[in-house]
């Protein structure tokens, strides 16, 4: 125990305010988004009619469908928010890798290194979770002003039960600890691997095969699923399976994305016409998961934007119930897009800034070797532009797949394309903002004395 306490100051020493606050910001956003989404879904579930009295009228007649939409939004948003928490844990640990390797090299045991590192991550997760719950409580009253076309929700409706908040905090801490423990494998088993940065990147084509299989399964189901299951539970089973397929396809984008980035970066590194593009591509080839993680939030937001174009095709309502449903779907869709945009902004900003901090020694070495700061900026832009371009293609393709399957053909309304184009431009604006936030750090780390 004394050796553990003696080694703790080495690991826990602060590397700078920015490097320490980034994981806390990510944990805060993950907790606030998760609590808000789950609380909102629970509010819709609480409005489900009780009893078997038929026929139902008014909002009771559409509440079952709205609950399903709320669950779909939760399925799309919560895993991404939780994934941001896991990324925050890995980000926190990445700040300490050199310290961890040094502790192992001078005789620290695996238990000492792992215990102190995990406790550090858990403390940041706890702080972020508490702040996130505070943000959730602060924004909930504002959400009651949204018009869903039904009886307005109260603040109490949008809050989770009191016992759910400590469970959420504990769950987020466990996810953070689990991610940190997995990330520690390289330190515990091979400290020299971290010190020398000698990890080998391997990506399997199985990622692409699984994603393609899901797409083929979805297309097949859309052709024959309705005929087979259309009469089961008034068609609700077919709708539920379709929703599961869509959720699985969206979730699997984060599985296939790093593989596509890796393959593309390897090809560009070999055929790059400029040194900056070659350097950026080689960085991506060495860290495809980190490169994709920086744009995964934007990809998800673009997919949500594509789904909103489906709502725009629903047309005019013919009765009060349809009017309520269209209003609820439009407001809910825009709210989902807004939350996805916040998630994308936090994920992109934190990831891009963190990558500059991670690459500080490399930036300094390249500048000493003769690279100008402008060349380093261009290499970073290439490193960002490649996954952004790929994510735009993947997101647009996924959204078009769902829209085409839903409409039975390609959309013909030009307003749908305009709406989606505006969302794409908004996504690019997020990327530009993230680049601008991290750009001053490139020069600072490149020219500063060691």
Tab-separated table of C-alpha atoms in Angstrom:
chain	number	residue	atom	x	y	z
A	1	UNK	CA	0.000	0.000	0.000
A	2	UNK	CA	2.841	2.406	0.781
A	3	UNK	CA	4.327	1.790	-2.672
A	4	UNK	CA	0.942	2.493	-4.237
A	5	UNK	CA	0.577	5.765	-2.328
A	6	UNK	CA	4.121	6.762	-3.238
A	7	UNK	CA	3.505	6.158	-6.937
A	8	UNK	CA	0.148	7.962	-7.021
A	9	UNK	CA	1.513	11.535	-7.224
A	10	UNK	CA	3.482	10.630	-10.366
A	11	UNK	CA	0.366	9.435	-12.139
A	12	UNK	CA	-2.103	11.980	-10.797
A	13	UNK	CA	0.013	15.054	-11.415
A	14	UNK	CA	-1.881	17.493	-13.596
A	15	UNK	CA	-0.716	17.842	-17.184
A	16	UNK	CA	-2.617	21.078	-17.713
A	17	UNK	CA	-6.108	22.434	-17.231
A	18	UNK	CA	-7.296	21.663	-20.786
A	19	UNK	CA	-6.130	18.040	-20.784
A	20	UNK	CA	-7.830	17.426	-17.451
A	21	UNK	CA	-11.124	19.157	-18.218
A	22	UNK	CA	-11.834	17.448	-21.561
A	23	UNK	CA	-12.803	14.056	-20.044
A	24	UNK	CA	-14.978	15.784	-17.438
A	25	UNK	CA	-16.824	17.698	-20.188
A	26	UNK	CA	-17.428	14.431	-22.043
A	27	UNK	CA	-18.681	12.666	-18.891
A	28	UNK	CA	-20.969	15.622	-18.150
A	29	UNK	CA	-22.504	15.595	-21.632
A	30	UNK	CA	-22.946	11.808	-21.586
A	31	UNK	CA	-24.781	11.897	-18.238
A	32	UNK	CA	-26.979	14.900	-19.095
A	33	UNK	CA	-28.037	13.467	-22.458
A	34	UNK	CA	-28.714	9.992	-21.062
A	35	UNK	CA	-30.803	11.298	-18.158
A	36	UNK	CA	-32.766	13.691	-20.381
A	37	UNK	CA	-33.518	11.085	-23.052
A	38	UNK	CA	-34.495	8.351	-20.588
A	39	UNK	CA	-36.629	10.782	-18.578
A	40	UNK	CA	-38.405	11.935	-21.739
A	41	UNK	CA	-39.096	8.384	-22.886
A	42	UNK	CA	-40.446	7.513	-19.442
A	43	UNK	CA	-42.775	10.534	-19.647
A	44	UNK	CA	-44.355	9.148	-22.822
A	45	UNK	CA	-44.627	5.670	-21.296
A	46	UNK	CA	-46.402	7.212	-18.312
A	47	UNK	CA	-49.085	8.543	-20.652
A	48	UNK	CA	-50.029	5.091	-21.960
A	49	UNK	CA	-53.763	4.509	-21.424
A	50	UNK	CA	-54.775	1.962	-18.815
A	51	UNK	CA	-57.566	-0.543	-19.171
A	52	UNK	CA	-59.061	-2.173	-22.256
A	53	UNK	CA	-61.752	0.358	-23.060
A	54	UNK	CA	-62.206	0.726	-26.835
A	55	UNK	CA	-62.346	2.689	-29.007
A	56	UNK	CA	-59.785	5.206	-27.796
A	57	UNK	CA	-59.864	8.791	-29.001
A	58	UNK	CA	-57.646	11.833	-28.777
A	59	UNK	CA	-54.085	11.407	-27.592
A	60	UNK	CA	-54.879	7.996	-26.096
A	61	UNK	CA	-55.321	6.594	-29.611
A	62	UNK	CA	-51.812	7.638	-30.714
A	63	UNK	CA	-49.888	7.285	-27.456
A	64	UNK	CA	-48.771	3.736	-28.225
A	65	UNK	CA	-47.174	4.886	-31.473
A	66	UNK	CA	-45.554	7.898	-29.776
A	67	UNK	CA	-44.100	5.637	-27.096
A	68	UNK	CA	-42.557	3.504	-29.830
A	69	UNK	CA	-41.052	6.634	-31.433
A	70	UNK	CA	-39.665	7.724	-28.056
A	71	UNK	CA	-38.090	4.302	-27.573
A	72	UNK	CA	-36.545	4.503	-31.048
A	73	UNK	CA	-35.034	7.894	-30.207
A	74	UNK	CA	-33.695	6.455	-26.958
A	75	UNK	CA	-32.198	3.470	-28.752
A	76	UNK	CA	-30.434	5.840	-31.152
A	77	UNK	CA	-29.242	8.432	-28.628
A	78	UNK	CA	-28.427	6.574	-25.403
A	79	UNK	CA	-25.792	4.170	-26.855
A	80	UNK	CA	-24.010	7.139	-28.471
A	81	UNK	CA	-24.074	9.070	-25.197
A	82	UNK	CA	-22.812	6.055	-23.258
A	83	UNK	CA	-20.149	5.552	-25.913
A	84	UNK	CA	-19.038	9.140	-25.326
A	85	UNK	CA	-18.571	8.223	-21.664
A	86	UNK	CA	-16.405	5.256	-22.637
A	87	UNK	CA	-14.378	7.468	-24.966
A	88	UNK	CA	-13.923	9.952	-22.137
A	89	UNK	CA	-12.429	7.206	-19.976
A	90	UNK	CA	-9.977	6.222	-22.705
A	91	UNK	CA	-9.196	9.893	-23.262
A	92	UNK	CA	-8.438	10.379	-19.570
A	93	UNK	CA	-6.170	7.364	-19.543
A	94	UNK	CA	-4.412	8.433	-22.734
A	95	UNK	CA	-3.196	11.521	-20.877
A	96	UNK	CA	-1.349	9.186	-18.486
A	97	UNK	CA	0.120	6.518	-20.772
A	98	UNK	CA	3.697	7.771	-20.547
A	99	UNK	CA	3.435	7.982	-16.761
A	100	UNK	CA	1.990	4.468	-16.612
A	101	UNK	CA	4.800	3.091	-18.743
A	102	UNK	CA	7.404	4.874	-16.627
A	103	UNK	CA	5.945	3.423	-13.434
A	104	UNK	CA	6.091	-0.068	-14.907
A	105	UNK	CA	9.632	0.402	-16.173
A	106	UNK	CA	10.942	1.509	-12.749
A	107	UNK	CA	9.383	-1.450	-10.979
A	108	UNK	CA	5.751	-0.642	-10.351
A	109	UNK	CA	3.517	-3.693	-10.301
A	110	UNK	CA	0.531	-4.197	-12.573
A	111	UNK	CA	-1.798	-3.875	-9.601
A	112	UNK	CA	-0.283	-0.567	-8.507
A	113	UNK	CA	-0.436	0.934	-11.988
A	114	UNK	CA	-3.942	-0.322	-12.686
A	115	UNK	CA	-5.439	0.650	-9.329
A	116	UNK	CA	-4.219	4.239	-9.345
A	117	UNK	CA	-5.090	4.792	-13.022
A	118	UNK	CA	-8.621	3.380	-12.650
A	119	UNK	CA	-9.248	5.437	-9.515
A	120	UNK	CA	-8.206	8.565	-11.409
A	121	UNK	CA	-10.682	7.794	-14.212
A	122	UNK	CA	-13.436	6.914	-11.727
A	123	UNK	CA	-12.977	10.256	-9.938
A	124	UNK	CA	-13.332	12.166	-13.208
A	125	UNK	CA	-16.388	10.087	-14.148
A	126	UNK	CA	-18.003	10.823	-10.762
A	127	UNK	CA	-17.404	14.559	-11.123
A	128	UNK	CA	-18.738	14.580	-14.693
A	129	UNK	CA	-21.801	12.510	-13.741
A	130	UNK	CA	-22.740	14.860	-10.901
A	131	UNK	CA	-22.339	17.893	-13.153
A	132	UNK	CA	-24.340	16.130	-15.882
A	133	UNK	CA	-27.267	15.502	-13.548
A	134	UNK	CA	-27.166	19.185	-12.637
A	135	UNK	CA	-27.366	20.118	-16.331
A	136	UNK	CA	-30.262	17.682	-16.811
A	137	UNK	CA	-32.197	19.212	-13.912
A	138	UNK	CA	-31.516	22.708	-15.261
A	139	UNK	CA	-32.763	22.070	-18.823
A	140	UNK	CA	-35.831	19.956	-17.960
A	141	UNK	CA	-38.128	22.966	-17.182
A	142	UNK	CA	-37.307	24.464	-20.588
A	143	UNK	CA	-38.300	21.238	-22.342
A	144	UNK	CA	-41.826	21.480	-20.911
A	145	UNK	CA	-42.457	24.417	-23.287
A	146	UNK	CA	-42.106	22.208	-26.356
A	147	UNK	CA	-45.328	21.548	-28.269
A	148	UNK	CA	-45.847	17.832	-28.900
A	149	UNK	CA	-49.493	18.318	-29.864
A	150	UNK	CA	-50.661	16.571	-26.696
A	151	UNK	CA	-51.174	17.605	-23.077
A	152	UNK	CA	-47.985	19.462	-22.081
A	153	UNK	CA	-45.508	17.646	-19.890
A	154	UNK	CA	-44.576	18.984	-16.467
A	155	UNK	CA	-41.038	19.127	-15.103
A	156	UNK	CA	-41.858	16.221	-12.804
A	157	UNK	CA	-42.919	14.152	-15.839
A	158	UNK	CA	-39.512	14.645	-17.504
A	159	UNK	CA	-37.446	13.714	-14.456
A	160	UNK	CA	-36.438	10.164	-13.697
A	161	UNK	CA	-37.366	8.585	-10.340
A	162	UNK	CA	-34.985	9.671	-7.570
A	163	UNK	CA	-33.483	6.186	-7.283
A	164	UNK	CA	-32.547	6.174	-10.984
A	165	UNK	CA	-29.994	8.970	-10.588
A	166	UNK	CA	-27.547	7.113	-8.312
A	167	UNK	CA	-27.952	4.068	-10.562
A	168	UNK	CA	-27.045	6.225	-13.578
A	169	UNK	CA	-23.974	7.626	-11.808
A	170	UNK	CA	-22.811	4.175	-10.753
A	171	UNK	CA	-23.449	2.755	-14.241
A	172	UNK	CA	-21.434	5.530	-15.892
A	173	UNK	CA	-18.579	5.016	-13.422
A	174	UNK	CA	-18.602	1.273	-14.103
A	175	UNK	CA	-18.470	1.918	-17.861
A	176	UNK	CA	-15.583	4.322	-17.335
A	177	UNK	CA	-13.737	1.853	-15.126
A	178	UNK	CA	-14.335	-0.952	-17.628
A	179	UNK	CA	-13.055	1.141	-20.547
A	180	UNK	CA	-10.018	2.189	-18.518
A	181	UNK	CA	-9.284	-1.404	-17.532
A	182	UNK	CA	-9.404	-2.551	-21.152
A	183	UNK	CA	-7.184	0.350	-22.203
A	184	UNK	CA	-4.665	-0.600	-19.511
A	185	UNK	CA	-3.942	-3.917	-21.218
A	186	UNK	CA	-1.086	-2.453	-23.212
A	187	UNK	CA	0.491	-1.007	-20.077
A	188	UNK	CA	0.088	-4.006	-17.846
A	189	UNK	CA	1.253	-6.584	-20.367
A	190	UNK	CA	3.814	-4.555	-22.267
A	191	UNK	CA	4.931	-1.228	-20.807
A	192	UNK	CA	7.624	-0.895	-23.471
A	193	UNK	CA	4.896	-0.962	-26.091
A	194	UNK	CA	3.467	2.240	-24.706
A	195	UNK	CA	6.822	3.890	-24.154
A	196	UNK	CA	7.894	3.148	-27.716
A	197	UNK	CA	4.428	3.577	-29.247
A	198	UNK	CA	4.843	0.232	-30.989
A	199	UNK	CA	1.243	-0.992	-31.117
A	200	UNK	CA	0.172	-2.697	-34.316
A	201	UNK	CA	-3.183	-1.718	-35.812
A	202	UNK	CA	-5.218	-4.615	-37.161
A	203	UNK	CA	-8.728	-4.250	-38.561
A	204	UNK	CA	-10.860	-7.144	-39.721
A	205	UNK	CA	-12.981	-7.186	-42.869
A	206	UNK	CA	-15.620	-8.966	-40.758
A	207	UNK	CA	-16.737	-5.492	-39.667
A	208	UNK	CA	-17.735	-4.675	-43.231
A	209	UNK	CA	-19.329	-8.093	-43.775
A	210	UNK	CA	-21.552	-7.742	-40.686
A	211	UNK	CA	-22.694	-4.269	-41.722
A	212	UNK	CA	-23.469	-5.458	-45.251
A	213	UNK	CA	-25.395	-8.431	-43.842
A	214	UNK	CA	-27.572	-6.105	-41.750
A	215	UNK	CA	-28.327	-3.938	-44.785
A	216	UNK	CA	-29.238	-6.949	-46.922
A	217	UNK	CA	-31.417	-8.336	-44.127
A	218	UNK	CA	-33.203	-4.992	-43.793
A	219	UNK	CA	-33.872	-4.777	-47.548
A	220	UNK	CA	-35.187	-8.339	-47.627
A	221	UNK	CA	-37.429	-7.737	-44.638
A	222	UNK	CA	-38.844	-4.557	-46.172
A	223	UNK	CA	-39.832	-6.599	-49.230
A	224	UNK	CA	-41.408	-9.628	-47.566
A	225	UNK	CA	-41.717	-8.815	-43.856
A	226	UNK	CA	-44.962	-6.918	-44.231
A	227	UNK	CA	-46.596	-9.748	-46.142
A	228	UNK	CA	-45.556	-12.372	-43.590
A	229	UNK	CA	-46.083	-10.439	-40.348
A	230	UNK	CA	-48.509	-7.749	-41.473
A	231	UNK	CA	-51.462	-9.330	-39.662
A	232	UNK	CA	-49.610	-10.181	-36.438
A	233	UNK	CA	-50.567	-7.796	-33.613
A	234	UNK	CA	-52.074	-5.374	-36.143
A	235	UNK	CA	-48.724	-5.040	-37.877
A	236	UNK	CA	-46.913	-3.841	-34.747
A	237	UNK	CA	-44.527	-6.818	-34.787
A	238	UNK	CA	-43.382	-5.941	-38.312
A	239	UNK	CA	-42.897	-2.312	-37.260
A	240	UNK	CA	-40.909	-3.382	-34.198
A	241	UNK	CA	-38.610	-5.595	-36.284
A	242	UNK	CA	-38.114	-2.781	-38.800
A	243	UNK	CA	-37.149	-0.432	-35.948
A	244	UNK	CA	-34.672	-2.988	-34.604
A	245	UNK	CA	-33.100	-3.324	-38.053
A	246	UNK	CA	-32.739	0.452	-38.397
A	247	UNK	CA	-31.261	0.762	-34.893
A	248	UNK	CA	-28.807	-2.076	-35.592
A	249	UNK	CA	-27.705	-0.520	-38.905
A	250	UNK	CA	-27.153	2.870	-37.269
A	251	UNK	CA	-25.273	1.328	-34.335
A	252	UNK	CA	-23.099	-0.763	-36.637
A	253	UNK	CA	-21.892	2.357	-38.445
A	254	UNK	CA	-19.459	2.828	-35.566
A	255	UNK	CA	-18.248	-0.727	-36.142
A	256	UNK	CA	-17.600	-0.449	-39.872
A	257	UNK	CA	-16.492	3.196	-39.808
A	258	UNK	CA	-12.962	2.627	-38.403
A	259	UNK	CA	-12.348	-0.145	-40.943
A	260	UNK	CA	-13.333	2.093	-43.870
A	261	UNK	CA	-11.154	4.910	-42.491
A	262	UNK	CA	-8.226	2.492	-42.102
A	263	UNK	CA	-8.463	1.106	-45.635
A	264	UNK	CA	-8.897	4.556	-47.171
A	265	UNK	CA	-6.019	6.023	-45.156
A	266	UNK	CA	-3.669	3.206	-46.194
A	267	UNK	CA	-4.504	3.777	-49.858
A	268	UNK	CA	-4.087	7.550	-49.601
A	269	UNK	CA	-0.804	7.229	-47.705
A	270	UNK	CA	0.642	5.308	-50.658
A	271	UNK	CA	-0.751	7.565	-53.395
A	272	UNK	CA	-0.773	10.983	-51.686
A	273	UNK	CA	0.342	13.757	-54.059
A	274	UNK	CA	1.426	16.098	-51.242
A	275	UNK	CA	3.482	15.565	-48.061
A	276	UNK	CA	0.716	17.001	-45.861
A	277	UNK	CA	-1.856	14.526	-47.195
A	278	UNK	CA	0.598	11.657	-46.760
A	279	UNK	CA	1.318	12.605	-43.130
A	280	UNK	CA	-2.374	13.020	-42.332
A	281	UNK	CA	-3.248	9.697	-43.974
A	282	UNK	CA	-0.459	7.865	-42.141
A	283	UNK	CA	-1.654	9.255	-38.818
A	284	UNK	CA	-5.155	7.980	-39.592
A	285	UNK	CA	-3.843	4.584	-40.648
A	286	UNK	CA	-2.076	4.346	-37.299
A	287	UNK	CA	-5.149	5.387	-35.287
A	288	UNK	CA	-8.294	4.653	-37.338
A	289	UNK	CA	-10.526	4.231	-34.299
A	290	UNK	CA	-9.553	7.626	-32.893
A	291	UNK	CA	-9.975	9.210	-36.320
A	292	UNK	CA	-13.478	7.810	-36.694
A	293	UNK	CA	-14.418	8.561	-33.095
A	294	UNK	CA	-13.795	12.246	-33.808
A	295	UNK	CA	-16.581	12.307	-36.451
A	296	UNK	CA	-18.927	9.567	-35.232
A	297	UNK	CA	-21.221	12.104	-33.557
A	298	UNK	CA	-21.559	14.057	-36.791
A	299	UNK	CA	-22.338	10.856	-38.699
A	300	UNK	CA	-25.111	10.029	-36.277
A	301	UNK	CA	-26.555	13.565	-36.496
A	302	UNK	CA	-26.643	13.334	-40.302
A	303	UNK	CA	-28.493	10.001	-40.134
A	304	UNK	CA	-31.071	11.575	-37.797
A	305	UNK	CA	-31.403	14.474	-40.246
A	306	UNK	CA	-32.142	11.962	-42.987
A	307	UNK	CA	-34.874	10.383	-40.886
A	308	UNK	CA	-36.463	13.806	-40.407
A	309	UNK	CA	-36.946	14.076	-44.149
A	310	UNK	CA	-39.272	11.073	-43.891
A	311	UNK	CA	-41.473	13.001	-41.467
A	312	UNK	CA	-41.638	15.842	-43.992
A	313	UNK	CA	-43.310	13.484	-46.497
A	314	UNK	CA	-46.230	12.564	-44.261
A	315	UNK	CA	-48.486	15.228	-45.786
A	316	UNK	CA	-51.520	16.969	-44.349
A	317	UNK	CA	-53.550	15.576	-41.472
A	318	UNK	CA	-57.132	14.482	-42.066
A	319	UNK	CA	-58.324	14.361	-38.428
A	320	UNK	CA	-57.285	15.724	-35.016
A	321	UNK	CA	-55.456	12.534	-34.068
A	322	UNK	CA	-53.255	12.701	-37.163
A	323	UNK	CA	-52.563	16.383	-36.495
A	324	UNK	CA	-51.396	15.518	-32.975
A	325	UNK	CA	-49.250	12.681	-34.276
A	326	UNK	CA	-47.558	14.804	-36.974
A	327	UNK	CA	-46.888	17.592	-34.463
A	328	UNK	CA	-45.434	15.149	-31.950
A	329	UNK	CA	-43.251	13.458	-34.557
A	330	UNK	CA	-41.965	16.764	-35.943
A	331	UNK	CA	-41.171	18.214	-32.519
A	332	UNK	CA	-39.686	14.938	-31.317
A	333	UNK	CA	-37.602	14.591	-34.463
A	334	UNK	CA	-36.222	18.124	-34.163
A	335	UNK	CA	-35.500	17.561	-30.466
A	336	UNK	CA	-33.682	14.331	-31.302
A	337	UNK	CA	-31.666	16.135	-33.962
A	338	UNK	CA	-30.846	18.910	-31.483
A	339	UNK	CA	-29.616	16.440	-28.882
A	340	UNK	CA	-27.633	14.597	-31.551
A	341	UNK	CA	-26.089	17.916	-32.616
A	342	UNK	CA	-25.037	18.671	-29.025
A	343	UNK	CA	-23.598	15.174	-28.765
A	344	UNK	CA	-21.760	15.662	-32.046
A	345	UNK	CA	-20.410	19.059	-31.012
A	346	UNK	CA	-19.064	17.774	-27.694
A	347	UNK	CA	-17.691	14.574	-29.197
A	348	UNK	CA	-16.032	16.356	-32.126
A	349	UNK	CA	-14.607	19.229	-30.091
A	350	UNK	CA	-13.264	17.005	-27.326
A	351	UNK	CA	-11.875	14.391	-29.708
A	352	UNK	CA	-10.164	16.867	-32.042
A	353	UNK	CA	-8.605	18.842	-29.199
A	354	UNK	CA	-7.529	15.647	-27.472
A	355	UNK	CA	-5.829	14.387	-30.627
A	356	UNK	CA	-3.736	17.557	-30.812
A	357	UNK	CA	-2.717	17.070	-27.175
A	358	UNK	CA	-1.882	13.411	-27.869
A	359	UNK	CA	0.279	14.390	-30.826
A	360	UNK	CA	2.197	17.142	-28.990
A	361	UNK	CA	5.548	15.260	-28.890
A	362	UNK	CA	5.167	14.293	-32.545
A	363	UNK	CA	4.343	17.856	-33.569
A	364	UNK	CA	7.403	19.121	-31.729
A	365	UNK	CA	9.655	16.490	-33.326
A	366	UNK	CA	8.341	17.213	-36.834
A	367	UNK	CA	8.853	20.963	-36.353
A	368	UNK	CA	12.422	20.406	-35.172
A	369	UNK	CA	13.000	18.175	-38.222
A	370	UNK	CA	12.065	21.061	-40.511
A	371	UNK	CA	8.276	20.987	-40.917
A	372	UNK	CA	6.700	24.432	-40.861
A	373	UNK	CA	3.683	25.144	-38.663
A	374	UNK	CA	1.584	25.692	-41.803
A	375	UNK	CA	2.485	22.214	-43.042
A	376	UNK	CA	1.473	20.750	-39.678
A	377	UNK	CA	-1.875	22.544	-39.951
A	378	UNK	CA	-2.433	21.167	-43.457
A	379	UNK	CA	-1.589	17.644	-42.288
A	380	UNK	CA	-4.120	17.985	-39.481
A	381	UNK	CA	-6.770	19.258	-41.907
A	382	UNK	CA	-6.135	16.219	-44.122
A	383	UNK	CA	-6.368	13.971	-41.068
A	384	UNK	CA	-9.782	15.471	-40.294
A	385	UNK	CA	-11.119	15.817	-43.844
A	386	UNK	CA	-10.701	12.143	-44.725
A	387	UNK	CA	-13.004	10.719	-41.999
A	388	UNK	CA	-15.432	13.651	-42.393
A	389	UNK	CA	-15.825	12.924	-46.106
A	390	UNK	CA	-16.254	9.216	-45.445
A	391	UNK	CA	-18.769	9.843	-42.660
A	392	UNK	CA	-20.824	12.076	-44.972
A	393	UNK	CA	-20.969	9.337	-47.592
A	394	UNK	CA	-21.876	6.643	-45.039
A	395	UNK	CA	-24.510	8.784	-43.303
A	396	UNK	CA	-26.095	9.910	-46.568
A	397	UNK	CA	-26.142	6.349	-47.871
A	398	UNK	CA	-27.727	5.029	-44.672
A	399	UNK	CA	-30.345	7.778	-44.606
A	400	UNK	CA	-31.139	7.291	-48.294
A	401	UNK	CA	-31.464	3.534	-47.724
A	402	UNK	CA	-34.065	4.052	-44.986
A	403	UNK	CA	-35.927	6.771	-46.889
A	404	UNK	CA	-36.042	4.735	-50.099
A	405	UNK	CA	-37.271	1.662	-48.243
A	406	UNK	CA	-39.904	3.726	-46.436
A	407	UNK	CA	-41.177	5.530	-49.537
A	408	UNK	CA	-40.807	2.575	-51.890
A	409	UNK	CA	-38.529	4.567	-54.170
A	410	UNK	CA	-36.153	7.485	-54.355
A	411	UNK	CA	-37.516	10.756	-52.904
A	412	UNK	CA	-38.698	13.240	-55.526
A	413	UNK	CA	-39.428	16.299	-53.376
A	414	UNK	CA	-36.566	18.816	-53.811
A	415	UNK	CA	-37.334	20.305	-50.391
A	416	UNK	CA	-36.151	17.050	-48.818
A	417	UNK	CA	-32.759	17.464	-50.469
A	418	UNK	CA	-32.581	21.111	-49.383
A	419	UNK	CA	-33.429	20.200	-45.791
A	420	UNK	CA	-30.789	17.491	-45.720
A	421	UNK	CA	-28.213	19.781	-47.364
A	422	UNK	CA	-28.750	22.363	-44.627
A	423	UNK	CA	-28.075	19.666	-42.014
A	424	UNK	CA	-24.908	18.591	-43.845
A	425	UNK	CA	-23.680	22.185	-43.893
A	426	UNK	CA	-24.429	22.404	-40.170
A	427	UNK	CA	-22.350	19.282	-39.588
A	428	UNK	CA	-19.454	20.771	-41.514
A	429	UNK	CA	-19.787	23.937	-39.425
A	430	UNK	CA	-19.281	21.784	-36.323
A	431	UNK	CA	-16.122	20.325	-37.820
A	432	UNK	CA	-14.797	23.771	-38.708
A	433	UNK	CA	-15.491	24.954	-35.159
A	434	UNK	CA	-13.641	21.930	-33.756
A	435	UNK	CA	-10.673	22.627	-36.046
A	436	UNK	CA	-10.582	26.270	-34.989
A	437	UNK	CA	-10.660	25.326	-31.300
A	438	UNK	CA	-7.661	23.022	-31.639
A	439	UNK	CA	-5.647	25.012	-34.188
A	440	UNK	CA	-3.879	27.337	-31.708
A	441	UNK	CA	-2.656	24.260	-29.834
A	442	UNK	CA	-0.820	22.990	-32.916
A	443	UNK	CA	1.485	26.005	-32.994
A	444	UNK	CA	1.851	26.034	-29.195
A	445	UNK	CA	2.990	22.406	-28.995
A	446	UNK	CA	5.134	22.631	-32.148
A	447	UNK	CA	7.244	25.604	-31.085
A	448	UNK	CA	7.374	25.255	-27.319
A	449	UNK	CA	10.566	24.130	-25.637
A	450	UNK	CA	10.710	20.549	-24.389
